[in-house]
Structures are given as C-alpha cells and as structure tokens.
CSV table of C-alpha atoms and ligand atoms in Angstrom, one decimal:
chain,number,residue,atom,x,y,z
Q,1,UNK,CA,85.7,109.5,66.5
Q,2,UNK,CA,82.1,110.8,67.1
Q,3,UNK,CA,79.3,108.6,65.9
Q,4,UNK,CA,78.4,111.3,63.3
Q,5,UNK,CA,81.7,111.2,61.6
Q,6,UNK,CA,81.8,107.3,61.8
Q,7,UNK,CA,78.5,107.4,59.9
Q,8,UNK,CA,79.9,109.6,57.1
Q,9,UNK,CA,83.1,107.3,56.8
Q,10,UNK,CA,81.2,104.2,56.8
Q,11,UNK,CA,78.5,105.4,54.3
Q,12,UNK,CA,81.3,106.2,51.8
Q,13,UNK,CA,82.7,102.8,51.9
Q,14,UNK,CA,81.3,99.9,49.9
Q,15,UNK,CA,79.6,97.3,51.9
Q,16,UNK,CA,79.3,99.4,55.0
Q,17,UNK,CA,77.1,98.0,57.7
Q,18,UNK,CA,78.9,95.1,59.3
Q,19,UNK,CA,82.5,96.2,58.7
Q,20,UNK,CA,82.8,93.7,55.9
Q,21,UNK,CA,84.8,96.2,53.8
Q,22,UNK,CA,87.7,95.5,56.2
Q,23,UNK,CA,87.8,91.8,55.3
Q,24,UNK,CA,89.2,90.8,52.0
Q,25,UNK,CA,86.4,88.8,50.5
Q,26,UNK,CA,86.8,85.3,49.2
Q,27,UNK,CA,86.4,85.1,45.4
Q,28,UNK,CA,85.0,82.0,43.6
Q,29,UNK,CA,85.1,82.0,39.7
Q,30,UNK,CA,83.1,79.3,38.1
Q,31,UNK,CA,83.8,78.9,34.3
Q,32,UNK,CA,82.0,76.4,32.0
Q,33,UNK,CA,83.3,75.4,28.7
Q,34,UNK,CA,81.4,75.9,25.5
Q,35,UNK,CA,78.1,76.9,27.3
Q,36,UNK,CA,75.8,79.0,25.2
Q,37,UNK,CA,73.9,82.1,26.1
Q,38,UNK,CA,70.7,80.3,26.0
Q,39,UNK,CA,71.7,77.1,28.1
Q,40,UNK,CA,70.5,78.0,31.6
Q,41,UNK,CA,67.0,78.1,32.7
Q,42,UNK,CA,67.6,81.7,34.1
Q,43,UNK,CA,68.6,82.7,30.5
Q,44,UNK,CA,65.5,81.2,29.1
Q,45,UNK,CA,66.3,77.5,28.2
Q,46,UNK,CA,62.9,75.6,28.2
Q,47,UNK,CA,64.1,72.1,29.1
Q,48,UNK,CA,67.5,72.5,31.0
Q,49,UNK,CA,66.9,72.9,34.7
Q,50,UNK,CA,69.6,74.9,36.5
Q,51,UNK,CA,67.9,75.8,39.9
Q,52,UNK,CA,71.2,76.6,41.6
Q,53,UNK,CA,72.4,79.1,39.1
Q,54,UNK,CA,68.9,80.4,39.0
Q,55,UNK,CA,69.1,81.0,42.6
Q,56,UNK,CA,72.4,82.5,42.3
Q,57,UNK,CA,70.9,85.0,40.0
Q,58,UNK,CA,67.9,85.6,42.2
Q,59,UNK,CA,70.2,86.4,45.0
Q,60,UNK,CA,72.6,88.4,42.8
Q,61,UNK,CA,72.9,90.0,39.5
Q,62,UNK,CA,72.4,88.7,36.0
Q,63,UNK,CA,74.6,90.2,33.5
Q,64,UNK,CA,73.0,90.1,30.0
Q,65,UNK,CA,75.7,91.8,27.9
Q,66,UNK,CA,78.8,90.0,29.0
Q,67,UNK,CA,81.6,88.9,26.6
Q,68,UNK,CA,84.7,86.8,26.5
Q,69,UNK,CA,88.0,87.7,25.1
Q,70,UNK,CA,88.0,85.2,22.1
Q,71,UNK,CA,85.5,82.5,20.8
Q,72,UNK,CA,87.7,79.6,21.5
Q,73,UNK,CA,89.3,78.1,24.7
Q,74,UNK,CA,92.9,79.0,24.9
Q,75,UNK,CA,92.8,82.8,24.0
Q,76,UNK,CA,89.7,83.2,26.0
Q,77,UNK,CA,91.3,81.8,29.1
Q,78,UNK,CA,94.5,84.0,28.4
Q,79,UNK,CA,92.2,87.0,28.5
Q,80,UNK,CA,90.4,86.0,31.6
Q,81,UNK,CA,93.5,85.2,33.5
Q,82,UNK,CA,95.5,88.2,32.5
Q,83,UNK,CA,93.0,90.9,31.8
Q,84,UNK,CA,94.7,91.6,28.5
Q,85,UNK,CA,93.5,90.9,25.0
Q,86,UNK,CA,95.4,87.7,23.7
Q,87,UNK,CA,96.8,89.7,20.9
Q,88,UNK,CA,99.1,91.5,23.4
Q,89,UNK,CA,101.0,88.3,24.5
Q,90,UNK,CA,100.7,86.0,21.5
Q,91,UNK,CA,98.0,83.8,23.1
Q,92,UNK,CA,95.9,83.7,19.8
Q,93,UNK,CA,96.5,82.7,16.2
Q,94,UNK,CA,98.5,79.8,15.1
Q,95,UNK,CA,96.7,76.5,15.8
Q,96,UNK,CA,93.9,78.5,17.7
Q,97,UNK,CA,94.2,76.5,20.9
Q,98,UNK,CA,96.9,74.4,22.6
Q,99,UNK,CA,97.1,70.8,21.8
Q,100,UNK,CA,98.7,67.8,23.5
Q,101,UNK,CA,102.0,68.3,21.6
Q,102,UNK,CA,102.2,71.9,22.5
Q,103,UNK,CA,105.3,72.8,24.4
Q,104,UNK,CA,104.7,76.4,25.3
Q,105,UNK,CA,102.1,78.2,27.4
Q,106,UNK,CA,101.1,81.5,28.9
Q,107,UNK,CA,104.3,83.5,29.2
Q,108,UNK,CA,105.7,83.5,32.7
Q,109,UNK,CA,106.0,87.4,32.5
Q,110,UNK,CA,102.2,87.6,32.4
Q,111,UNK,CA,100.6,88.4,35.7
Q,112,UNK,CA,97.5,86.4,36.4
Q,113,UNK,CA,94.6,87.1,38.7
Q,114,UNK,CA,95.9,84.5,40.9
Q,115,UNK,CA,99.3,86.1,41.2
Q,116,UNK,CA,97.6,89.6,41.9
Q,117,UNK,CA,95.5,88.0,44.7
Q,118,UNK,CA,98.7,86.3,46.1
Q,119,UNK,CA,99.9,89.8,46.9
Q,120,UNK,CA,97.2,89.9,49.3
Q,121,UNK,CA,97.9,86.4,50.8
Q,122,UNK,CA,94.9,84.8,49.2
Q,123,UNK,CA,95.1,80.9,49.2
Q,124,UNK,CA,94.4,80.0,45.5
Q,125,UNK,CA,93.3,76.9,43.7
Q,126,UNK,CA,92.4,75.8,40.2
Q,127,UNK,CA,90.3,72.7,39.7
Q,128,UNK,CA,89.5,71.8,36.1
Q,129,UNK,CA,90.5,72.6,32.6
Q,130,UNK,CA,93.5,75.0,32.5
Q,131,UNK,CA,94.3,75.0,28.8
Q,132,UNK,CA,97.2,77.6,29.0
Q,133,UNK,CA,100.0,75.1,28.7
Q,134,UNK,CA,100.5,71.7,30.2
Q,135,UNK,CA,104.2,71.3,30.4
Q,136,UNK,CA,105.2,71.6,34.0
Q,137,UNK,CA,106.6,75.3,33.6
Q,138,UNK,CA,103.2,76.4,32.3
Q,139,UNK,CA,100.8,74.6,34.7
Q,140,UNK,CA,98.7,76.7,37.2
Q,141,UNK,CA,101.4,76.2,39.9
Q,142,UNK,CA,103.7,78.5,37.8
Q,143,UNK,CA,101.0,81.0,37.4
Q,144,UNK,CA,99.9,81.9,41.1
Q,145,UNK,CA,97.8,78.8,42.0
Q,146,UNK,CA,98.8,76.9,45.3
Q,147,UNK,CA,96.7,73.9,44.1
Q,148,UNK,CA,95.8,72.3,40.8
Q,149,UNK,CA,93.7,69.3,40.0
Q,150,UNK,CA,92.3,68.5,36.6
Q,151,UNK,CA,92.6,67.7,32.8
Q,152,UNK,CA,94.9,70.6,31.6
Q,153,UNK,CA,93.4,70.9,28.2
Q,154,UNK,CA,90.3,69.8,26.2
Q,155,UNK,CA,88.8,66.4,26.9
Q,156,UNK,CA,88.6,65.4,23.2
Q,157,UNK,CA,92.2,65.4,22.5
Q,158,UNK,CA,93.3,61.8,23.2
Q,159,UNK,CA,93.2,58.9,20.7
Q,160,UNK,CA,90.6,57.2,23.1
Q,161,UNK,CA,88.2,60.3,22.7
Q,162,UNK,CA,89.0,61.4,19.2
Q,163,UNK,CA,89.2,59.3,16.2
Q,164,UNK,CA,90.6,61.9,13.9
Q,165,UNK,CA,94.0,61.5,12.2
Q,166,UNK,CA,95.4,64.4,14.1
Q,167,UNK,CA,94.8,62.7,17.5
Q,168,UNK,CA,96.3,59.5,16.6
Q,169,UNK,CA,99.7,60.2,18.1
Q,170,UNK,CA,98.6,62.2,21.1
Q,171,UNK,CA,99.0,60.8,24.6
Q,172,UNK,CA,96.1,59.6,26.7
Q,173,UNK,CA,94.2,62.3,28.4
Q,174,UNK,CA,96.2,63.2,31.6
Q,175,UNK,CA,94.6,64.0,35.0
Q,176,UNK,CA,97.1,66.2,36.8
Q,177,UNK,CA,97.5,67.0,40.4
Q,178,UNK,CA,99.9,69.8,41.3
Q,179,UNK,CA,102.3,69.1,38.5
Q,180,UNK,CA,102.2,65.3,38.3
Q,181,UNK,CA,100.0,63.1,36.2
Q,182,UNK,CA,98.1,60.9,38.6
Q,183,UNK,CA,95.9,59.0,36.1
Q,184,UNK,CA,95.7,58.5,32.4
Q,185,UNK,CA,92.4,58.6,30.5
Q,186,UNK,CA,90.3,59.1,33.8
Q,187,UNK,CA,86.7,58.3,33.8
Q,188,UNK,CA,85.1,61.6,32.5
Q,189,UNK,CA,81.7,60.8,34.0
Q,190,UNK,CA,83.2,61.5,37.3
Q,191,UNK,CA,85.2,64.8,36.5
Q,192,UNK,CA,82.5,67.3,37.5
Q,193,UNK,CA,82.1,65.4,40.9
Q,194,UNK,CA,85.9,65.2,41.5
Q,195,UNK,CA,86.4,68.9,40.7
Q,196,UNK,CA,83.5,69.9,43.0
Q,197,UNK,CA,84.9,67.6,45.8
Q,198,UNK,CA,88.2,69.5,45.7
Q,199,UNK,CA,86.4,72.8,45.6
Q,200,UNK,CA,84.3,72.0,48.7
Q,201,UNK,CA,87.5,70.6,50.6
Q,202,UNK,CA,89.4,73.8,49.6
Q,203,UNK,CA,86.6,76.1,50.9
Q,204,UNK,CA,86.5,74.2,54.2
Q,205,UNK,CA,90.3,74.4,54.6
Q,206,UNK,CA,90.4,78.0,53.9
Q,207,UNK,CA,87.4,79.2,55.8
Q,208,UNK,CA,89.6,81.4,58.1
Q,209,UNK,CA,91.7,83.2,55.5
Q,210,UNK,CA,90.8,84.8,52.2
Q,211,UNK,CA,90.8,82.5,49.2
Q,212,UNK,CA,90.5,82.5,45.5
Q,213,UNK,CA,88.8,79.4,43.9
Q,214,UNK,CA,88.8,79.1,40.2
Q,215,UNK,CA,86.7,76.2,38.9
Q,216,UNK,CA,87.0,75.7,35.1
Q,217,UNK,CA,84.7,72.9,34.4
Q,218,UNK,CA,85.7,70.4,31.7
Q,219,UNK,CA,82.2,70.4,30.3
Q,220,UNK,CA,79.9,71.0,28.5
Q,221,UNK,CA,82.7,70.8,25.9
Q,222,UNK,CA,82.3,67.5,23.9
Q,223,UNK,CA,82.6,64.5,24.3
Q,224,UNK,CA,79.8,64.8,26.9
Q,225,UNK,CA,79.8,62.8,30.1
Q,226,UNK,CA,77.5,63.0,33.0
Q,227,UNK,CA,77.6,60.8,36.2
Q,228,UNK,CA,75.1,58.2,37.1
Q,229,UNK,CA,73.1,60.7,39.1
Q,230,UNK,CA,72.6,63.0,36.2
Q,231,UNK,CA,72.6,60.7,33.2
Q,232,UNK,CA,69.0,61.0,31.8
Q,233,UNK,CA,68.1,63.6,34.3
Q,234,UNK,CA,67.2,66.2,31.6
Q,235,UNK,CA,64.6,66.5,28.7
Q,236,UNK,CA,67.4,68.2,26.9
Q,237,UNK,CA,69.3,64.9,26.4
Q,238,UNK,CA,73.0,64.3,27.4
Q,239,UNK,CA,73.9,68.0,26.8
Q,240,UNK,CA,71.1,69.0,29.4
Q,241,UNK,CA,72.3,66.2,31.9
Q,242,UNK,CA,75.9,67.6,31.8
Q,243,UNK,CA,74.8,71.3,32.4
Q,244,UNK,CA,72.4,70.1,35.1
Q,245,UNK,CA,75.4,68.4,36.8
Q,246,UNK,CA,77.4,71.6,36.6
Q,247,UNK,CA,74.5,73.4,38.2
Q,248,UNK,CA,74.5,70.7,41.0
Q,249,UNK,CA,78.3,71.5,41.4
Q,250,UNK,CA,77.4,75.2,41.8
Q,251,UNK,CA,74.8,74.3,44.4
Q,252,UNK,CA,77.4,72.3,46.4
Q,253,UNK,CA,79.7,75.2,46.4
Q,254,UNK,CA,77.0,77.5,47.6
Q,255,UNK,CA,76.1,75.0,50.3
Q,256,UNK,CA,79.7,74.9,51.4
Q,257,UNK,CA,80.0,78.6,51.7
Q,258,UNK,CA,76.9,78.6,53.7
Q,259,UNK,CA,78.1,75.8,56.0
Q,260,UNK,CA,81.1,77.7,56.8
Q,261,UNK,CA,79.2,81.0,57.3
Q,262,UNK,CA,81.2,82.6,54.3
Q,263,UNK,CA,78.2,83.6,52.1
Q,264,UNK,CA,78.3,87.2,53.1
Q,265,UNK,CA,82.0,87.5,52.6
Q,266,UNK,CA,82.2,85.7,49.3
Q,267,UNK,CA,82.0,87.1,45.7
Q,268,UNK,CA,81.0,84.4,43.2
Q,269,UNK,CA,81.0,84.8,39.4
Q,270,UNK,CA,79.7,82.3,36.9
Q,271,UNK,CA,80.2,82.4,33.1
Q,272,UNK,CA,81.7,80.4,30.3
Q,273,UNK,CA,84.8,80.6,28.0
Q,274,UNK,CA,82.9,80.8,24.6
Q,275,UNK,CA,79.7,80.1,22.9
Q,276,UNK,CA,78.1,76.7,22.0
Q,277,UNK,CA,79.9,74.4,19.5
Q,278,UNK,CA,77.2,74.3,17.1
Q,279,UNK,CA,78.6,71.7,14.7
Q,280,UNK,CA,78.3,69.1,17.5
Q,281,UNK,CA,74.4,69.4,16.7
Q,282,UNK,CA,72.5,68.1,19.8
Q,283,UNK,CA,75.8,67.6,21.7
Q,284,UNK,CA,76.4,71.3,21.3
Q,285,UNK,CA,74.6,74.1,23.2
Q,286,UNK,CA,72.3,77.0,22.2
Q,287,UNK,CA,73.2,80.6,22.0
Q,288,UNK,CA,69.5,81.5,22.5
Q,289,UNK,CA,68.4,84.6,20.6
Q,290,UNK,CA,72.0,85.3,19.6
Q,291,UNK,CA,73.4,84.3,16.1
Q,292,UNK,CA,76.0,81.6,15.6
Q,293,UNK,CA,78.5,80.1,18.2
Q,294,UNK,CA,82.0,79.0,19.1
Q,295,UNK,CA,84.6,80.0,16.7
Q,296,UNK,CA,82.7,83.0,15.4
Q,297,UNK,CA,82.7,86.6,16.3
Q,298,UNK,CA,78.9,86.9,16.0
Q,299,UNK,CA,77.2,87.5,19.3
Q,300,UNK,CA,76.7,83.9,19.9
Q,301,UNK,CA,80.4,83.1,19.8
Q,302,UNK,CA,81.4,85.6,22.5
Q,303,UNK,CA,78.5,86.8,24.6
Q,304,UNK,CA,77.9,84.5,27.6
Q,305,UNK,CA,75.5,84.0,30.3
Q,306,UNK,CA,76.9,85.6,33.5
Q,307,UNK,CA,75.9,85.7,37.0
Q,308,UNK,CA,77.5,87.4,40.1
Q,309,UNK,CA,76.4,87.0,43.7
Q,310,UNK,CA,77.8,88.9,46.8
Q,311,UNK,CA,75.0,89.1,49.5
Q,312,UNK,CA,74.8,92.5,51.1
Q,313,UNK,CA,76.9,94.1,48.4
Q,314,UNK,CA,75.2,93.2,45.2
Q,315,UNK,CA,71.3,93.7,45.0
Q,316,UNK,CA,69.3,90.5,45.0
Q,317,UNK,CA,67.5,89.8,41.7
Q,318,UNK,CA,69.1,92.7,39.8
Q,319,UNK,CA,69.9,92.7,36.1
Q,320,UNK,CA,72.8,94.4,34.7
Q,321,UNK,CA,72.7,95.3,31.1
Q,322,UNK,CA,76.0,97.3,31.0
Q,323,UNK,CA,78.5,96.0,28.5
Q,324,UNK,CA,81.3,94.0,30.4
Q,325,UNK,CA,83.7,91.3,29.6
Q,326,UNK,CA,86.0,88.6,31.2
Q,327,UNK,CA,88.8,91.2,30.8
Q,328,UNK,CA,87.2,93.2,33.6
Q,329,UNK,CA,87.4,90.4,36.1
Q,330,UNK,CA,91.0,90.8,36.9
Q,331,UNK,CA,90.6,94.5,37.8
Q,332,UNK,CA,87.4,93.8,39.6
Q,333,UNK,CA,89.1,91.0,41.8
Q,334,UNK,CA,92.0,93.2,42.5
Q,335,UNK,CA,89.6,96.0,43.6
Q,336,UNK,CA,87.8,93.6,46.0
Q,337,UNK,CA,91.0,92.4,47.5
Q,338,UNK,CA,92.5,95.9,47.7
Q,339,UNK,CA,95.4,94.7,45.5
Q,340,UNK,CA,97.5,96.9,43.2
Q,341,UNK,CA,97.2,96.5,39.5
Q,342,UNK,CA,100.5,96.1,37.4
Q,343,UNK,CA,101.4,99.5,36.3
Q,344,UNK,CA,103.9,98.3,33.5
Q,345,UNK,CA,101.5,96.9,31.1
Q,346,UNK,CA,98.3,97.6,29.3
Q,347,UNK,CA,95.3,96.1,30.8
Q,348,UNK,CA,92.1,95.9,28.7
Q,349,UNK,CA,89.5,95.8,31.3
Q,350,UNK,CA,88.1,98.0,34.2
Q,351,UNK,CA,86.8,97.2,37.7
Q,352,UNK,CA,83.0,96.5,37.1
Q,353,UNK,CA,82.0,96.0,40.7
Q,354,UNK,CA,80.5,99.5,40.7
Q,355,UNK,CA,78.6,98.5,37.5
Q,356,UNK,CA,77.3,95.2,39.1
Q,357,UNK,CA,76.1,97.0,42.2
Q,358,UNK,CA,74.4,99.7,40.1
Q,359,UNK,CA,76.6,102.5,41.4
Q,360,UNK,CA,77.9,103.2,37.9
Q,361,UNK,CA,75.9,102.7,34.6
Q,362,UNK,CA,78.9,101.8,32.3
Q,363,UNK,CA,82.3,100.0,32.6
Q,364,UNK,CA,84.3,100.0,29.3
Q,365,UNK,CA,81.7,100.1,26.6
Q,366,UNK,CA,84.1,99.0,23.8
Q,367,UNK,CA,84.6,95.3,23.0
Q,368,UNK,CA,87.1,93.8,20.4
Q,369,UNK,CA,86.2,90.7,18.6
Q,370,UNK,CA,89.2,88.9,17.5
Q,371,UNK,CA,89.3,85.7,15.4
Q,372,UNK,CA,93.0,84.5,16.0
Q,373,UNK,CA,95.1,87.5,15.4
Q,374,UNK,CA,92.6,89.3,13.2
Q,375,UNK,CA,90.2,91.9,14.5
Q,376,UNK,CA,86.9,91.0,13.0
Q,377,UNK,CA,84.5,93.3,14.8
Q,378,UNK,CA,84.3,96.0,17.4
Q,379,UNK,CA,81.2,96.9,19.6
Q,380,UNK,CA,81.0,100.4,20.8
Q,381,UNK,CA,78.0,101.2,22.9
Q,382,UNK,CA,74.9,99.7,21.3
Q,383,UNK,CA,76.6,99.4,18.0
Q,384,UNK,CA,78.7,96.6,16.6
Q,385,UNK,CA,80.6,96.9,13.2
Q,386,UNK,CA,81.9,93.7,11.5
Q,387,UNK,CA,84.8,94.1,9.3
Q,388,UNK,CA,85.2,90.4,8.6
Q,389,UNK,CA,82.8,87.4,9.3
Q,390,UNK,CA,83.4,83.7,9.1
Q,391,UNK,CA,80.9,82.0,7.0
Q,392,UNK,CA,80.9,78.6,8.9
Q,393,UNK,CA,83.2,78.6,11.9
Q,394,UNK,CA,83.9,74.9,11.6
Q,395,UNK,CA,82.9,74.5,8.1
Q,396,UNK,CA,85.2,73.7,5.1
Q,397,UNK,CA,88.3,76.0,5.2
Q,398,UNK,CA,86.6,78.4,7.8
Q,399,UNK,CA,85.8,80.7,4.7
Q,400,UNK,CA,85.6,84.4,5.6
Q,401,UNK,CA,83.8,87.3,4.1
Q,402,UNK,CA,85.1,90.8,4.2
Q,403,UNK,CA,82.7,93.7,4.6
Q,404,UNK,CA,83.4,97.3,3.2
Q,405,UNK,CA,81.5,99.2,4.5
Q,406,UNK,CA,81.4,96.9,7.7
Q,407,UNK,CA,78.1,95.4,8.6
Q,408,UNK,CA,76.6,97.5,11.4
Q,409,UNK,CA,74.1,96.3,14.0
Q,410,UNK,CA,72.4,97.9,17.0
Q,411,UNK,CA,72.9,94.9,19.3
Q,412,UNK,CA,70.6,96.4,21.9
Q,413,UNK,CA,67.5,96.7,19.6
Q,414,UNK,CA,68.8,93.8,17.4
Q,415,UNK,CA,70.7,91.3,19.6
Q,416,UNK,CA,70.3,88.6,16.8
Q,417,UNK,CA,72.4,90.7,14.4
Q,418,UNK,CA,69.7,90.5,11.7
Q,419,UNK,CA,69.3,94.0,10.3
Q,420,UNK,CA,72.3,95.8,8.8
Q,421,UNK,CA,72.2,99.5,9.5
Q,422,UNK,CA,75.3,100.5,7.8
Q,423,UNK,CA,73.7,102.7,5.1
Q,424,UNK,CA,71.9,104.8,7.6
Q,425,UNK,CA,74.8,105.5,10.0
Q,426,UNK,CA,78.0,106.3,8.2
Q,427,UNK,CA,78.9,108.4,11.2
Q,428,UNK,CA,78.9,105.6,13.7
Q,429,UNK,CA,81.1,103.5,11.3
Q,430,UNK,CA,83.5,106.3,11.1
Q,431,UNK,CA,83.6,106.5,14.8
Q,432,UNK,CA,84.3,102.7,15.1
Q,433,UNK,CA,86.9,102.8,12.4
Q,434,UNK,CA,88.7,105.5,14.4
Q,435,UNK,CA,88.6,103.2,17.4
Q,436,UNK,CA,90.0,100.4,15.4
Q,437,UNK,CA,92.9,102.5,14.0
Q,438,UNK,CA,93.8,103.7,17.5
Q,439,UNK,CA,93.6,100.2,18.9
Q,440,UNK,CA,95.8,98.8,16.2
Q,441,UNK,CA,98.4,101.6,16.3
Q,442,UNK,CA,98.9,100.9,20.0
Q,443,UNK,CA,99.7,97.1,19.5
Q,444,UNK,CA,103.1,95.8,19.6
Q,445,UNK,CA,103.5,92.8,17.1
Q,446,UNK,CA,104.0,89.7,19.2
Q,447,UNK,CA,104.3,86.4,17.3
Q,448,UNK,CA,101.8,83.6,18.1
Q,449,UNK,CA,102.7,81.1,21.0
Q,450,UNK,CA,99.9,78.7,20.0
Q,451,UNK,CA,102.0,76.1,18.1
U,501,LIG,MG1,85.7,76.3,25.1
C-alpha cells in the first residue's frame, strides 16, 4: 500500500490518526436517578458544584436537547437497555414501576445493549439500580451482564425507608451481588462509594480487553443519603451533597481510566433516567428552565442533562443541540463496537455518534412522550404538540387534561413551554398528528408487564 492510499483510507475512518478505530473502545454509561436538567453546575445550577462532570463536558460534548424514554424509572431503563420504546414490550403502564412484590421483569427475548456488546466479547458489568426485575431470572446476569452489584430497585421501597401503607409488607431493601442477596437494608450512605469501588476495580481488571461499565446510581432518588465526606458539603443542602458525591464518583472513574491509560479508548456518557421529583420539595431536584418534572411529559420530566466524552474523537468543549434520546445509545454503542443490530425487531433510536462529533447535524428528530401506555406528546424538529398533559404528576388522582387541538410549543425558542402557538400553526399540528397516526398504526398491542 502506498502512503498516499493509506492516507485516503485512514481519513475516511473515524478516529484516524492512531489506529484507534481498529480497537473496540470501552464504553462507560453513568446513569443518575431523578436528576433534573438544572442540577449540574455545567447546566447552570448556582450552588451545586460538579467539577468532574463539568470537566467531562469541557473535554467532551454537552448535549442540550437529550431525552429519556419515559418520565419514571422502570420504563425509562427499559428504553435505555433495549433501544425500544417501552410500549413495544409491555414495560410501561400498570403500576408504573416495579415494586418489591413484582415477579416479572424485562422480557428475556429483549436484546439489551450488554447482550449486543457481548457479541463483540466485551466484559460487562452493572453496579447500581437495575429496576428491570429483581427475581433471579430478570437480574442483570440474565440480560448480558457478567457482574452485578447493587440495590435492584428504588431505595424508598422497604418498610424502613417508607412509612406508607403500601410498603408495610415489603421486604427490607436487598443488596445483591450476582444473583444473591448479600445484605438487607444496607447503609445507604455508603452506596455511591461502594458502587464506585466496584467500578474502579472492574476498570482495572479489564484494562486489557474491551469493557462495558453501566453505573446506574441509586441517587439522587429519595430518601437522600450522602457519606460522611459529602454530608454538609454543598450550599444546596442534602440534595446537593448527594449530587456532589455522584460527581466525585465520576471523578474516580475518570481517574481510573487515566491511571490505566484508557482515556483515549473509552467513550463515557452521563445522563439520568428522568426529571426531578418535584413533590419531594427541597429533597427533589430542579429542571432549570424547563417546566415540571418526574412523572410528567413536559420537558422537565424527560429532558435530561447529558455529557459525552471521547478524547480525540469528540471535540473538547463542544455543545450538541441536536435532538437525541436514550433510545439512541444502543445503536450508538453497537456502532462504536462494530456490533450488528438485531434485524428482527423495531429499534426506536439511531447511532448518534456522528451527531456528537458534529459530522451530522441531526439524528432522529422525533421524540415520543409516553405517560404509561398513553402517548401524551410528540416532538418533531423544534415543535412539540401535547395531546394530553398531567395537571399534577404526583397530585391527587394524577388528573389529566386533554387538548384538542393539541398545545403546540416551539421548544427551541420557548424551552419552558410557556407560549402555545397552536392557533398560528395548524399545518404543524397536522404534520405531527400524521406522525402520531403512523406510529400508532405500527404498534402491536402488548399488555403491560408492570404488575
Ligand atoms: Mg428515576
């Protein structure tokens, strides 16, 4: 091969320069729980300090229009893990999330991002809150993860943590390793530290082979607990302490990658499962300029802070304003690993790596906002139409309001969804209603699994 031809070949390959494209990159996915759009300093919070996440953004890309698949834990995680809207596999509706007395979980037939990366011999681990089924048959071990350590569902579901009638007969909060309960009602102040220790160990153990590390933090879901080192560290109170401890954890992971000389060959992504739990008042987060939070299909419920870093591949300090979602991460990871996508099922996302690197302007510019099994809103391009809204997501009866014609907001000029433009743009509403009709015509009715 002549040097000239070599130049052409390498310039056409992403990441050319150090033959990095020949190596399957490590993938680290950091996933907070109930963190709002406005809760990181790099996303504008005035009194929470997140220097490590801020650094990740300064060395990578900040995504400002990034969404999740649902505004509560279980369906959001089902979308993340499978790249499919939860309506396609029954992972929405019913009791909204899995509870300690749930017997089921994410269907075995679903293909998770871990299973896809296993086809390329990635070592895989999940350390944290799974919430896709806690019976042994549904734990991460059955969904492509070599290792698991964590509380398998929310941290507020045991009688010790929850005084409500519903929690009275639930078991103590389990801490699981692999498929075994190793502790009951573990000290939650130590959870972020313990997840982080496992993550750092896993990175060291697999420094010579490609790995996928998924770290779904238990916090800042309530009840809030911070370790001694972070308790009282923030002007924002306990919520800020907890977020600052997650930021510390991110720093430990960045340090471990650096220590093992893996920074240049590791793609890291940080986001959260849904917006802030506003009814928790000061123990809940902030959606910043976005309206509402967890449990709603307003922007605050489903738009999340997101940061990606991949030195040499993603431009340092860049900002990506393209519309993207957690449904895009499975195809993106598959693309990075050179893995095949399943051809026998509908995937709802696309590979957004070219969007994060600025090679492409848009990914999939349509977002479906489901509340349980009902489609409440659709975003297409800059416009979002609400067919139904919840009046108070955690208020009495979760009262909903129907809108005909739909409410219509330009969420690029009006991210706070304040000014309804429906009367001025009937043609945009027609367009979005046509998208809705096509989408719903393509759905197969699958009963809810969330019981
Ligand atoms: Mg959550």
